[in-house]
CSV table of C-alpha atoms and ligand atoms in Angstrom, one decimal:
chain,number,residue,atom,x,y,z
A,863,MET,CA,-9.5,-2.0,29.4
A,864,HIS,CA,-12.5,-1.6,27.1
A,865,PRO,CA,-11.4,-2.5,23.5
A,866,ALA,CA,-12.2,1.0,22.3
A,867,ALA,CA,-10.1,2.5,24.9
A,868,LEU,CA,-7.2,0.2,24.1
A,869,VAL,CA,-7.6,1.1,20.4
A,870,LEU,CA,-7.4,4.8,21.3
A,871,ALA,CA,-4.4,4.2,23.6
A,872,LEU,CA,-2.5,2.4,20.9
A,873,ALA,CA,-3.5,5.0,18.3
A,874,LEU,CA,-2.2,7.8,20.5
A,875,SER,CA,1.0,6.1,21.6
A,876,ALA,CA,2.1,4.5,18.3
A,877,PRO,CA,3.1,7.6,16.3
A,878,ALA,CA,5.7,8.6,18.9
A,879,LEU,CA,7.7,5.5,17.8
A,880,ALA,CA,7.5,6.5,14.1
A,881,LEU,CA,8.9,9.4,12.1
A,882,ASP,CA,7.4,12.4,14.0
A,883,ASN,CA,5.9,14.3,11.0
A,884,GLY,CA,2.3,13.2,11.8
A,885,LEU,CA,1.9,11.7,8.3
A,886,MET,CA,0.6,8.4,7.0
A,887,LEU,CA,-1.1,7.1,10.2
A,888,THR,CA,-2.8,4.7,7.8
A,889,PRO,CA,-1.1,3.4,4.7
A,890,PRO,CA,-1.0,6.0,1.9
A,891,MET,CA,-3.2,5.5,-1.2
A,892,GLY,CA,-2.9,6.9,-4.7
A,893,TRP,CA,-1.3,6.4,-8.1
A,894,LEU,CA,2.4,6.1,-9.0
A,895,ALA,CA,3.8,6.2,-12.5
A,896,TRP,CA,6.7,3.8,-12.5
A,897,GLU,CA,5.5,0.3,-13.2
A,898,ARG,CA,3.2,1.2,-16.1
A,899,TYR,CA,5.0,4.2,-17.6
A,900,ARG,CA,8.6,3.6,-16.6
A,901,CYS,CA,11.0,6.0,-18.3
A,902,ASP,CA,8.9,6.7,-21.4
A,903,ILE,CA,10.0,10.1,-22.4
A,904,ASP,CA,9.0,9.8,-26.1
A,905,CYS,CA,6.2,12.4,-26.1
A,906,ALA,CA,6.5,12.9,-29.8
A,907,ASN,CA,5.5,9.4,-30.6
A,908,ASP,CA,3.7,8.3,-27.4
A,909,PRO,CA,2.1,11.5,-26.1
A,910,LYS,CA,-0.6,9.8,-24.0
A,911,ASN,CA,1.9,7.6,-22.1
A,912,CYS,CA,5.1,9.6,-21.8
A,913,ILE,CA,6.3,11.0,-18.5
A,914,SER,CA,4.9,14.6,-18.7
A,915,GLU,CA,2.7,16.9,-16.8
A,916,ASN,CA,-0.2,15.8,-19.1
A,917,LEU,CA,0.0,12.2,-17.8
A,918,PHE,CA,-0.1,13.4,-14.2
A,919,ILE,CA,-3.0,15.8,-14.9
A,920,ASP,CA,-4.9,13.1,-16.7
A,921,MET,CA,-4.5,10.8,-13.7
A,922,ALA,CA,-5.4,13.5,-11.3
A,923,ASP,CA,-8.6,14.2,-13.2
A,924,ARG,CA,-9.5,10.5,-13.1
A,925,LEU,CA,-8.8,10.3,-9.3
A,926,TYR,CA,-10.9,13.4,-8.8
A,927,GLU,CA,-13.8,12.6,-11.1
A,928,ASP,CA,-14.1,8.8,-11.0
A,929,GLY,CA,-14.7,8.3,-7.3
A,930,TRP,CA,-11.1,7.3,-6.4
A,931,LYS,CA,-10.4,10.3,-4.2
A,932,GLU,CA,-13.5,9.7,-1.9
A,933,LEU,CA,-12.2,6.2,-1.3
A,934,GLY,CA,-8.8,7.5,-0.1
A,935,TYR,CA,-6.7,7.4,-3.3
A,936,SER,CA,-5.3,10.9,-2.9
A,937,PHE,CA,-1.6,10.8,-4.1
A,938,ILE,CA,-0.4,11.3,-7.6
A,939,ASN,CA,3.3,10.3,-7.6
A,940,ILE,CA,5.9,11.1,-10.1
A,941,ASP,CA,8.7,8.6,-10.4
A,942,ASP,CA,12.0,8.7,-12.3
A,943,CYS,CA,12.7,10.6,-15.5
A,944,TRP,CA,10.8,13.8,-14.7
A,945,SER,CA,13.8,16.1,-14.5
A,946,SER,CA,16.1,17.9,-16.8
A,947,LYS,CA,19.5,16.3,-17.2
A,948,VAL,CA,21.1,19.4,-15.8
A,949,ARG,CA,20.5,21.5,-12.6
A,950,ASP,CA,19.6,25.2,-13.0
A,951,LYS,CA,22.1,28.0,-12.5
A,952,GLN,CA,21.4,28.0,-8.7
A,953,GLY,CA,22.2,24.3,-8.6
A,954,ARG,CA,18.6,23.2,-8.1
A,955,LEU,CA,16.8,20.3,-9.8
A,956,GLN,CA,14.4,21.4,-12.5
A,957,ALA,CA,11.7,19.6,-14.4
A,958,ASP,CA,12.3,18.8,-18.0
A,959,PRO,CA,11.1,22.0,-19.7
A,960,LYS,CA,9.5,20.3,-22.7
A,961,ARG,CA,7.6,17.7,-20.8
A,962,PHE,CA,6.7,19.8,-17.8
A,963,PRO,CA,6.3,23.3,-19.3
A,964,GLY,CA,4.3,24.5,-16.3
A,965,GLY,CA,6.8,23.2,-13.8
A,966,ILE,CA,6.2,21.1,-10.7
A,967,LEU,CA,4.8,23.9,-8.5
A,968,LYS,CA,2.0,24.5,-11.0
A,969,LEU,CA,1.3,20.7,-11.1
A,970,SER,CA,1.1,20.5,-7.3
A,971,ARG,CA,-1.3,23.4,-7.1
A,972,TYR,CA,-3.5,21.8,-9.7
A,973,LEU,CA,-3.6,18.7,-7.4
A,974,HIS,CA,-4.1,20.7,-4.2
A,975,GLU,CA,-7.1,22.5,-5.7
A,976,ARG,CA,-8.7,19.1,-6.1
A,977,GLY,CA,-7.8,17.9,-2.7
A,978,LEU,CA,-5.1,15.6,-4.1
A,979,LYS,CA,-1.4,15.4,-3.1
A,980,LEU,CA,1.8,15.2,-5.1
A,981,GLY,CA,4.7,12.9,-4.7
A,982,ILE,CA,8.1,13.2,-6.4
A,983,TYR,CA,11.2,11.1,-6.8
A,984,GLY,CA,14.9,11.4,-6.3
A,985,ASP,CA,17.9,9.2,-5.8
A,986,MET,CA,20.7,9.2,-3.2
A,987,GLY,CA,23.4,8.3,-5.7
A,988,THR,CA,25.1,10.5,-8.2
A,989,LEU,CA,22.4,9.6,-10.8
A,990,THR,CA,18.9,8.3,-10.6
A,991,CYS,CA,18.3,4.7,-11.8
A,992,GLY,CA,17.2,6.2,-15.2
A,993,GLY,CA,20.4,8.4,-15.5
A,994,TYR,CA,19.0,11.8,-14.3
A,995,PRO,CA,20.7,14.0,-11.7
A,996,GLY,CA,20.8,12.3,-8.3
A,997,THR,CA,20.7,13.8,-4.8
A,998,PRO,CA,23.9,12.7,-3.2
A,999,LEU,CA,24.8,13.9,0.3
A,1000,ASP,CA,26.0,17.4,-0.7
A,1001,LYS,CA,22.7,18.0,-2.5
A,1002,VAL,CA,20.3,16.7,0.2
A,1003,LYS,CA,19.5,20.1,1.7
A,1004,ILE,CA,19.0,22.1,-1.4
A,1005,ASP,CA,16.8,19.4,-3.0
A,1006,ALA,CA,14.7,19.0,0.1
A,1007,GLN,CA,14.1,22.8,0.0
A,1008,THR,CA,13.3,22.7,-3.7
A,1009,PHE,CA,10.6,20.0,-3.1
A,1010,ALA,CA,9.2,22.1,-0.2
A,1011,ASP,CA,9.2,25.2,-2.4
A,1012,TRP,CA,7.2,23.2,-5.0
A,1013,GLU,CA,4.7,22.3,-2.3
A,1014,VAL,CA,5.3,18.6,-2.7
A,1015,ASP,CA,3.7,16.2,-0.2
A,1016,MET,CA,5.7,13.1,-0.5
A,1017,PHE,CA,9.3,12.2,-1.6
A,1018,LYS,CA,10.6,8.8,-2.7
A,1019,TYR,CA,14.3,8.4,-2.3
A,1020,ASP,CA,15.8,5.7,-4.5
A,1021,GLY,CA,19.2,4.2,-4.1
A,1022,CYS,CA,20.8,3.5,-7.5
A,1023,TYR,CA,24.5,4.5,-7.8
A,1024,SER,CA,25.0,4.8,-4.1
A,1025,ASN,CA,26.9,2.4,-1.7
A,1026,ALA,CA,26.0,1.2,1.8
A,1027,THR,CA,28.2,3.8,3.6
A,1028,GLU,CA,26.6,6.7,1.7
A,1029,GLN,CA,23.1,5.3,2.3
A,1030,GLU,CA,23.8,5.1,6.1
A,1031,LYS,CA,24.4,8.8,6.0
A,1032,GLY,CA,22.1,9.9,3.2
A,1033,TYR,CA,18.7,8.4,4.2
A,1034,PRO,CA,18.8,9.9,7.8
A,1035,ALA,CA,20.2,13.2,6.4
A,1036,MET,CA,17.2,13.5,4.0
A,1037,SER,CA,14.8,12.8,6.8
A,1038,VAL,CA,16.3,15.7,8.8
A,1039,ALA,CA,16.4,18.0,5.7
A,1040,LEU,CA,12.8,17.4,4.9
A,1041,ASN,CA,11.8,18.1,8.5
A,1042,ALA,CA,13.9,21.3,8.4
A,1043,THR,CA,11.9,22.7,5.5
A,1044,GLY,CA,8.9,23.0,7.9
A,1045,ARG,CA,6.6,21.4,5.3
A,1046,PRO,CA,5.2,18.0,6.2
A,1047,ILE,CA,6.5,15.8,3.4
A,1048,ALA,CA,6.0,12.0,3.7
A,1049,TYR,CA,9.2,10.1,3.1
A,1050,SER,CA,9.6,6.9,1.3
A,1051,CYS,CA,12.9,5.2,1.6
A,1052,SER,CA,14.2,2.6,-0.9
A,1053,TRP,CA,17.2,1.9,1.4
A,1054,PRO,CA,16.3,-1.6,2.7
A,1055,ALA,CA,15.6,-2.8,-0.9
A,1056,TYR,CA,19.3,-2.0,-1.7
A,1057,GLN,CA,20.5,-3.9,1.4
A,1058,GLY,CA,18.6,-7.2,1.0
A,1059,GLY,CA,15.7,-6.2,3.2
A,1060,LEU,CA,16.8,-8.1,6.3
A,1061,PRO,CA,18.8,-7.6,9.5
A,1062,PRO,CA,21.6,-7.3,10.3
A,1063,LYS,CA,22.1,-5.1,7.2
A,1064,VAL,CA,18.7,-3.4,7.6
A,1065,ASN,CA,17.7,-1.8,10.9
A,1066,TYR,CA,13.9,-1.6,11.0
A,1067,THR,CA,13.9,0.4,14.2
A,1068,GLU,CA,15.9,3.1,12.6
A,1069,LEU,CA,13.8,3.0,9.4
A,1070,GLY,CA,10.6,3.5,11.5
A,1071,GLN,CA,12.2,6.6,13.1
A,1072,ILE,CA,13.3,8.2,9.8
A,1073,CYS,CA,10.9,7.1,7.1
A,1074,ASN,CA,7.1,6.8,6.7
A,1075,LEU,CA,7.4,3.9,4.3
A,1076,TRP,CA,10.1,1.8,2.7
A,1077,ARG,CA,10.6,-0.5,-0.2
A,1078,ASN,CA,12.0,-3.8,1.3
A,1079,TYR,CA,12.3,-5.8,-1.9
A,1080,GLY,CA,12.7,-5.7,-5.7
A,1081,ASP,CA,10.5,-3.8,-8.1
A,1082,ILE,CA,7.2,-5.2,-9.0
A,1083,GLU,CA,6.5,-6.2,-12.6
A,1084,ASP,CA,3.3,-6.7,-14.6
A,1085,SER,CA,3.2,-10.5,-14.1
A,1086,TRP,CA,1.8,-13.0,-11.6
A,1087,ASP,CA,5.3,-14.5,-11.2
A,1088,SER,CA,6.4,-11.1,-9.8
A,1089,VAL,CA,3.4,-10.6,-7.6
A,1090,LEU,CA,3.7,-14.2,-6.2
A,1091,ASN,CA,7.4,-13.7,-5.6
A,1092,ILE,CA,6.8,-10.6,-3.6
A,1093,ILE,CA,4.0,-12.3,-1.6
A,1094,ASN,CA,6.3,-15.2,-0.8
A,1095,TRP,CA,9.2,-13.0,0.3
A,1096,PHE,CA,7.1,-10.8,2.6
A,1097,PHE,CA,5.3,-13.7,4.3
A,1098,GLU,CA,8.5,-15.8,4.6
A,1099,ASN,CA,10.0,-12.9,6.4
A,1100,GLN,CA,7.0,-11.9,8.4
A,1101,ASP,CA,8.6,-12.3,11.8
A,1102,VAL,CA,11.0,-9.5,10.9
A,1103,LEU,CA,8.6,-7.3,8.9
A,1104,THR,CA,5.4,-7.3,10.8
A,1105,PRO,CA,6.8,-5.7,14.0
A,1106,ALA,CA,8.4,-2.9,11.9
A,1107,ALA,CA,5.0,-1.7,10.6
A,1108,GLY,CA,2.6,0.6,12.4
A,1109,PRO,CA,0.9,4.0,12.1
A,1110,GLY,CA,3.3,6.3,10.3
A,1111,LYS,CA,5.7,3.6,9.2
A,1112,TRP,CA,4.9,0.9,6.6
A,1113,ASN,CA,6.6,-1.9,4.7
A,1114,ASP,CA,6.0,-1.3,1.0
A,1115,PRO,CA,5.7,-4.4,-1.2
A,1116,ASP,CA,5.4,-2.0,-4.2
A,1117,MET,CA,2.6,-0.9,-6.5
A,1118,LEU,CA,-0.7,-2.5,-7.4
A,1119,VAL,CA,-0.6,-3.7,-11.0
A,1120,ILE,CA,-4.4,-4.4,-11.0
A,1121,GLY,CA,-5.8,-3.0,-14.3
A,1122,ASP,CA,-2.7,-3.7,-16.3
A,1123,PHE,CA,-2.0,-6.8,-18.5
A,1124,GLY,CA,-0.2,-9.4,-16.4
A,1125,LEU,CA,-2.8,-10.5,-13.8
A,1126,SER,CA,-5.9,-12.6,-14.3
A,1127,TYR,CA,-9.2,-11.5,-12.5
A,1128,GLU,CA,-8.5,-14.0,-9.7
A,1129,GLN,CA,-4.9,-12.9,-9.4
A,1130,SER,CA,-6.0,-9.2,-9.2
A,1131,ARG,CA,-8.3,-10.1,-6.4
A,1132,THR,CA,-5.4,-11.9,-4.7
A,1133,GLN,CA,-3.1,-8.9,-5.0
A,1134,MET,CA,-5.7,-6.5,-3.5
A,1135,ALA,CA,-6.6,-8.9,-0.6
A,1136,LEU,CA,-3.0,-9.6,0.4
A,1137,TRP,CA,-1.9,-6.0,0.1
A,1138,ALA,CA,-4.7,-5.2,2.6
A,1139,ILE,CA,-3.5,-8.0,4.9
A,1140,MET,CA,0.0,-6.5,4.7
A,1141,ALA,CA,-1.2,-3.0,5.6
A,1142,ALA,CA,0.6,-2.0,2.4
A,1143,PRO,CA,0.6,1.3,0.7
A,1144,LEU,CA,-2.0,1.2,-2.1
A,1145,PHE,CA,-0.3,2.9,-5.1
A,1146,MET,CA,-1.9,1.8,-8.4
A,1147,SER,CA,0.3,1.9,-11.4
A,1148,ASN,CA,-2.2,1.6,-14.3
A,1149,ASP,CA,-4.1,3.6,-16.8
A,1150,LEU,CA,-7.1,5.1,-15.0
A,1151,ARG,CA,-8.4,6.5,-18.3
A,1152,THR,CA,-9.1,3.1,-19.8
A,1153,ILE,CA,-9.2,0.8,-16.8
A,1154,SER,CA,-11.8,-2.1,-17.0
A,1155,SER,CA,-14.8,-2.0,-14.8
A,1156,SER,CA,-13.8,-5.3,-13.2
A,1157,ALA,CA,-10.4,-4.0,-12.2
A,1158,ARG,CA,-12.0,-0.8,-11.0
A,1159,ALA,CA,-14.4,-2.8,-8.8
A,1160,ILE,CA,-11.5,-4.6,-7.2
A,1161,LEU,CA,-9.5,-1.5,-6.5
A,1162,GLN,CA,-12.6,0.4,-5.3
A,1163,ASN,CA,-13.9,-2.4,-2.9
A,1164,LYS,CA,-14.8,-0.4,0.2
A,1165,MET,CA,-14.5,-3.2,2.6
A,1166,ILE,CA,-11.0,-4.2,1.5
A,1167,ILE,CA,-9.9,-0.5,1.6
A,1168,SER,CA,-11.3,-0.2,5.1
A,1169,ILE,CA,-9.3,-3.3,6.1
A,1170,ASN,CA,-6.2,-1.9,4.5
A,1171,GLN,CA,-6.8,1.4,6.3
A,1172,ASP,CA,-7.6,0.0,9.7
A,1173,GLN,CA,-6.5,2.5,12.4
A,1174,LEU,CA,-4.6,0.0,14.5
A,1175,GLY,CA,-2.1,-0.4,11.6
A,1176,ILE,CA,-1.2,-4.0,12.5
A,1177,GLN,CA,0.4,-5.8,9.6
A,1178,GLY,CA,-1.2,-9.3,9.1
A,1179,ARG,CA,0.5,-12.6,8.9
A,1180,ARG,CA,0.3,-16.0,7.3
A,1181,ILE,CA,-1.1,-18.3,9.9
A,1182,VAL,CA,-1.5,-21.5,7.9
A,1183,LYS,CA,0.6,-23.0,5.1
A,1184,GLU,CA,-0.9,-26.3,3.9
A,1185,LYS,CA,1.3,-28.6,1.8
A,1186,ILE,CA,-1.7,-29.0,-0.6
A,1187,GLY,CA,-1.1,-25.3,-1.6
A,1188,ILE,CA,-3.6,-23.5,0.5
A,1189,ASP,CA,-2.5,-20.6,2.7
A,1190,VAL,CA,-4.5,-18.7,5.3
A,1191,TYR,CA,-3.7,-15.1,6.3
A,1192,LEU,CA,-5.0,-13.1,9.3
A,1193,ARG,CA,-4.9,-9.4,10.1
A,1194,PRO,CA,-6.2,-8.2,13.4
A,1195,LEU,CA,-8.4,-5.1,13.1
A,1196,SER,CA,-9.9,-2.6,15.5
A,1197,HIS,CA,-13.2,-3.3,17.3
A,1198,ASN,CA,-12.1,-6.9,17.9
A,1199,CYS,CA,-12.5,-7.7,14.2
A,1200,SER,CA,-10.2,-9.4,11.8
A,1201,ALA,CA,-9.6,-10.0,8.1
A,1202,LEU,CA,-9.0,-13.6,6.9
A,1203,VAL,CA,-7.7,-14.6,3.5
A,1204,PHE,CA,-7.7,-18.1,2.1
A,1205,PHE,CA,-5.4,-18.3,-0.9
A,1206,SER,CA,-4.9,-21.1,-3.3
A,1207,ARG,CA,-1.5,-21.7,-5.0
A,1208,ARG,CA,-3.1,-24.6,-6.9
A,1209,SER,CA,-3.6,-24.9,-10.7
A,1210,ASP,CA,-6.2,-27.6,-11.0
A,1211,MET,CA,-9.7,-26.4,-10.0
A,1212,PRO,CA,-11.6,-24.5,-7.3
A,1213,TYR,CA,-10.4,-26.2,-4.1
A,1214,ARG,CA,-12.9,-26.9,-1.4
A,1215,TYR,CA,-10.9,-26.2,1.8
A,1216,SER,CA,-12.4,-27.4,5.0
A,1217,THR,CA,-11.5,-25.9,8.4
A,1218,SER,CA,-13.1,-24.2,11.4
A,1219,LEU,CA,-12.7,-20.9,13.1
A,1220,SER,CA,-11.2,-22.5,16.2
A,1221,LYS,CA,-8.5,-24.1,14.1
A,1222,LEU,CA,-7.7,-20.5,13.0
A,1223,ASN,CA,-7.5,-19.4,16.7
A,1224,PHE,CA,-11.0,-17.8,16.9
A,1225,THR,CA,-12.4,-19.3,20.1
A,1226,ALA,CA,-14.9,-16.8,21.5
A,1227,GLY,CA,-18.1,-18.4,20.3
A,1228,VAL,CA,-20.2,-17.2,17.5
A,1229,TYR,CA,-18.8,-14.9,14.8
A,1230,LYS,CA,-20.2,-13.0,11.9
A,1231,VAL,CA,-18.3,-13.4,8.7
A,1232,MET,CA,-18.7,-11.4,5.5
A,1233,ASP,CA,-17.2,-12.3,2.2
A,1234,VAL,CA,-15.8,-9.0,1.1
A,1235,TYR,CA,-15.9,-9.8,-2.7
A,1236,SER,CA,-19.5,-11.2,-2.8
A,1237,ASN,CA,-20.9,-9.3,0.3
A,1238,LYS,CA,-22.5,-12.6,1.4
A,1239,GLU,CA,-22.6,-13.0,5.1
A,1240,ASP,CA,-23.1,-15.8,7.6
A,1241,THR,CA,-22.7,-16.5,11.2
A,1242,LEU,CA,-20.3,-19.2,12.3
A,1243,LYS,CA,-19.7,-21.0,15.5
A,1244,ASP,CA,-16.1,-21.3,16.3
A,1245,SER,CA,-16.1,-25.1,16.5
A,1246,SER,CA,-18.2,-25.7,13.3
A,1247,THR,CA,-16.5,-27.0,10.3
A,1248,PHE,CA,-17.0,-24.9,7.2
A,1249,VAL,CA,-15.8,-25.2,3.5
A,1250,VAL,CA,-14.5,-22.4,1.3
A,1251,SER,CA,-14.1,-22.9,-2.4
A,1252,ILE,CA,-10.9,-21.1,-3.5
A,1253,ASN,CA,-10.2,-20.6,-7.2
A,1254,PRO,CA,-6.7,-21.4,-8.7
A,1255,THR,CA,-4.4,-18.5,-7.8
A,1256,GLY,CA,-7.4,-16.7,-6.2
A,1257,VAL,CA,-8.6,-15.9,-2.8
A,1258,VAL,CA,-11.6,-15.9,-0.5
A,1259,MET,CA,-11.5,-12.9,1.8
A,1260,TRP,CA,-13.5,-12.5,4.9
A,1261,TYR,CA,-14.2,-9.7,7.3
A,1262,VAL,CA,-14.8,-11.4,10.7
A,1263,SER,CA,-16.7,-9.4,13.3
A,1264,ALA,CA,-16.4,-9.6,17.0
A,1265,PRO,CA,-18.3,-12.4,18.7
A,1266,ALA,CA,-22.0,-11.8,19.0
A,1267,LYS,CA,-23.0,-10.3,22.3
A,1268,PRO,CA,-24.0,-13.0,24.8
A,1269,SER,CA,-27.5,-11.6,25.0
A,1270,LEU,CA,-27.9,-12.1,21.2
A,1271,ARG,CA,-26.5,-15.5,21.0
A,1272,HIS,CA,-29.7,-17.4,21.3
A,1273,PHE,CA,-31.0,-15.4,18.2
A,1274,PHE,CA,-28.0,-16.6,16.2
A,1275,LYS,CA,-28.6,-20.1,17.4
A,1276,ALA,CA,-32.2,-19.9,16.4
A,1277,GLY,CA,-31.1,-18.7,13.0
A,1278,LYS,CA,-33.2,-15.5,13.3
A,1279,LEU,CA,-30.5,-12.9,13.1
A,1280,ARG,CA,-28.9,-13.5,9.7
A,1281,GLY,CA,-29.6,-10.2,8.0
A,1282,TYR,CA,-27.0,-7.5,8.0
A,1283,ASP,CA,-29.3,-4.8,9.2
A,1284,ASP,CA,-30.2,-6.8,12.3
A,1285,TYR,CA,-26.6,-6.7,13.5
A,1286,ASP,CA,-24.9,-4.3,15.8
A,1287,HIS,CA,-23.1,-2.2,13.1
A,1288,ALA,CA,-21.3,0.1,15.6
A,1289,ASN,CA,-19.5,-2.9,17.1
A,1290,ALA,CA,-18.8,-4.7,13.9
A,1291,LEU,CA,-17.6,-2.2,11.3
A,1292,PRO,CA,-14.2,-0.5,10.9
A,1293,ALA,CA,-14.1,3.1,12.1
A,1294,SER,CA,-14.0,4.5,8.6
A,1295,PHE,CA,-17.6,3.1,8.1
A,1296,LEU,CA,-19.1,4.8,11.2
B,174,NAG,C1,10.0,17.9,12.6
B,174,NAG,O1,10.4,17.1,13.8
B,174,NAG,C2,9.8,17.6,15.0
B,174,NAG,C3,10.4,16.8,16.1
B,174,NAG,O2,10.5,15.4,15.8
B,174,NAG,C4,8.3,17.5,14.9
B,174,NAG,O3,7.7,17.9,16.1
B,174,NAG,C5,7.8,18.3,13.8
B,174,NAG,O4,6.4,18.2,13.6
B,174,NAG,C6,8.5,17.9,12.5
B,174,NAG,N1,8.1,18.8,11.4
B,174,NAG,C7,7.8,18.5,10.2
B,174,NAG,C8,7.5,19.5,9.2
B,174,NAG,O5,7.9,17.3,9.8
B,175,NAG,C1,31.3,4.6,-1.1
B,175,NAG,O1,31.4,5.8,-1.8
B,175,NAG,C2,32.3,6.7,-1.2
B,175,NAG,C3,32.3,8.0,-2.0
B,175,NAG,O2,31.1,8.6,-1.8
B,175,NAG,C4,33.7,6.1,-1.1
B,175,NAG,O3,34.6,7.1,-0.5
B,175,NAG,C5,33.7,4.8,-0.4
B,175,NAG,O4,34.9,4.2,-0.4
B,175,NAG,C6,32.6,3.9,-0.9
B,175,NAG,N1,32.5,2.8,-0.1
B,175,NAG,C7,32.5,1.5,-0.5
B,175,NAG,C8,32.3,0.5,0.5
B,175,NAG,O5,32.5,1.3,-1.7
B,176,NAG,C1,19.0,0.2,15.2
B,176,NAG,O1,18.6,1.6,15.3
B,176,NAG,C2,18.3,2.0,16.6
B,176,NAG,C3,17.7,3.4,16.5
B,176,NAG,O2,18.5,4.2,15.7
B,176,NAG,C4,19.5,1.9,17.5
B,176,NAG,O3,19.1,2.3,18.8
B,176,NAG,C5,20.0,0.5,17.5
B,176,NAG,O4,21.2,0.4,18.2
B,176,NAG,C6,20.2,0.0,16.1
B,176,NAG,N1,20.5,-1.5,16.1
B,176,NAG,C7,21.6,-2.0,15.6
B,176,NAG,C8,21.7,-3.5,15.7
B,176,NAG,O5,22.4,-1.3,15.1
C-alpha cells in the first residue's frame, strides 16, 4: 500500500476502537488551571490569581490574542474549586456566585465566540478533592445534563473520595450519560491514576472505549523532580501504555509547567519534547499574562506541535537507555517521518553523544534531519556516525524525514541539495504544514 493510503486507512479505522464521540482525534491542547492556581479562592486578597471567571476570561483573551489559538491551543479548562458548596434547589451543581457571577454558560459562550472551548471538572466521589460537591453515581445523569446545558466541551472526572467498586460503575456511567446529552463532550478520566495506572487493576481496552484521555499517574508539580519522575514512569511502562493510545484516546502525563518557576530553560525544552513524543495532551498551567518570551517560544514551537499532533496518533517510545545517562526516544509520524529525542540525565557538561541512524533502526539510506529547536538541517546517511551535544537535563530533538527519493540521492551525495527549499516538502512535512 502507498504510505499515504496506509495513513488514511489507519486514520479511518482507528476511531472505531476509541470512544465514539468523534472528538480528540489528535491530542487536545489548551490551558488548565490546576497546577498553577490550585484551589486559590481568595479573590479579596489575590484577585488576579483566584479561581474565578476573571481568571478564565483573562486566559481566554491571551489564547485568542497572542497567537495560541492558531497553533491549536483551544481549550480553557476549569479544575477544582469552581462550584458553590451547595447544589441548587433542583439538585444541580452551580458555580460559586461570588467568583462566577455570570455563571458557566456565559463563560462558555464567551469562549465559543472566540473559537475556544470550555472544559469543566467534577469528581466521582461524594466530594471533590478540594471538598466541593462531588458527582457520585446517583448524580451522574443530572450533572452530565447540567454540563451539556452550559455548553461545556470537555469534562474531567476526578476520583477523590471514591473506591474501586464505585469507580468501576461511575466512569462508564458518566461516559454513557455524556453521550446521552447529545452534546459532544470530550471525557477525561482520572480513574487509572487512582488504581496505580497498570493492569490488572487498570483495563486500558475499556478506558479507550469510554474516555478520550485519562490521567495514568500522580499530579504534576512545578519542579524538575516531578517532571522527571513522570517521564520515568511513563517510559518504564511504555509496553503497557503505548498500545493504549491512538486517535480519540490518549494517555495523559498531566499539564505542561513550562513558563512557571520550577523548570530551567533546558528542562522546559525537555518537557515539551517528551510530551510530543508521548502524544500527550498539551494543557499549559501557567500565567499567559506574564509568560516569558523564551517559555512562549518553546510552547509555540510549530514543529514540535505538529509532531505532537501527528494524525497517526502513535505514542512514541524510549529506544535507547545508555548507562552513561543518555536516552533516545522515537515517535513514528505520518509520511514515513519520525521524531527523535536525545535526552541527557547528566549533570556535568554538554555531553557529546556519538551514534548513527542505523544504530537507531533507520536503515533506508539517506535521511534529512531537522533540529526542531534551532531549525538547522542536515542530510545524514544511515551508516554515518554523528555526534549530538546534549546539555545537562536537556534535549536535542530532530524531525527525521523520509529517505530521499532514489533519483535525488546523487544530489545529496554531491552535497548540492542541502537547502530546505530544494527539498520535496510535500513528502517531508507533517499534514498540518501542507
Ligand atoms: C453517542 O454514541 C453513539 C454510538 O456510539 C455515537 O454514534 C454518537 O455520535 C455519540 N454521541 C455523542 C454526542 O457523543
Ligand atoms: C465502596 O463504597 C460503597 C458505598 O458507595 C460501599 O458499599 C462499598 O462497601 C465500598 N467498597 C469498598 C471495597 O470499600
Ligand atoms: C477489558 O475491557 C474489555 C472491554 O470492555 C473487555 O472485553 C475485557 O474482557 C477486559 N479485560 C479484562 C482483563 O477484564
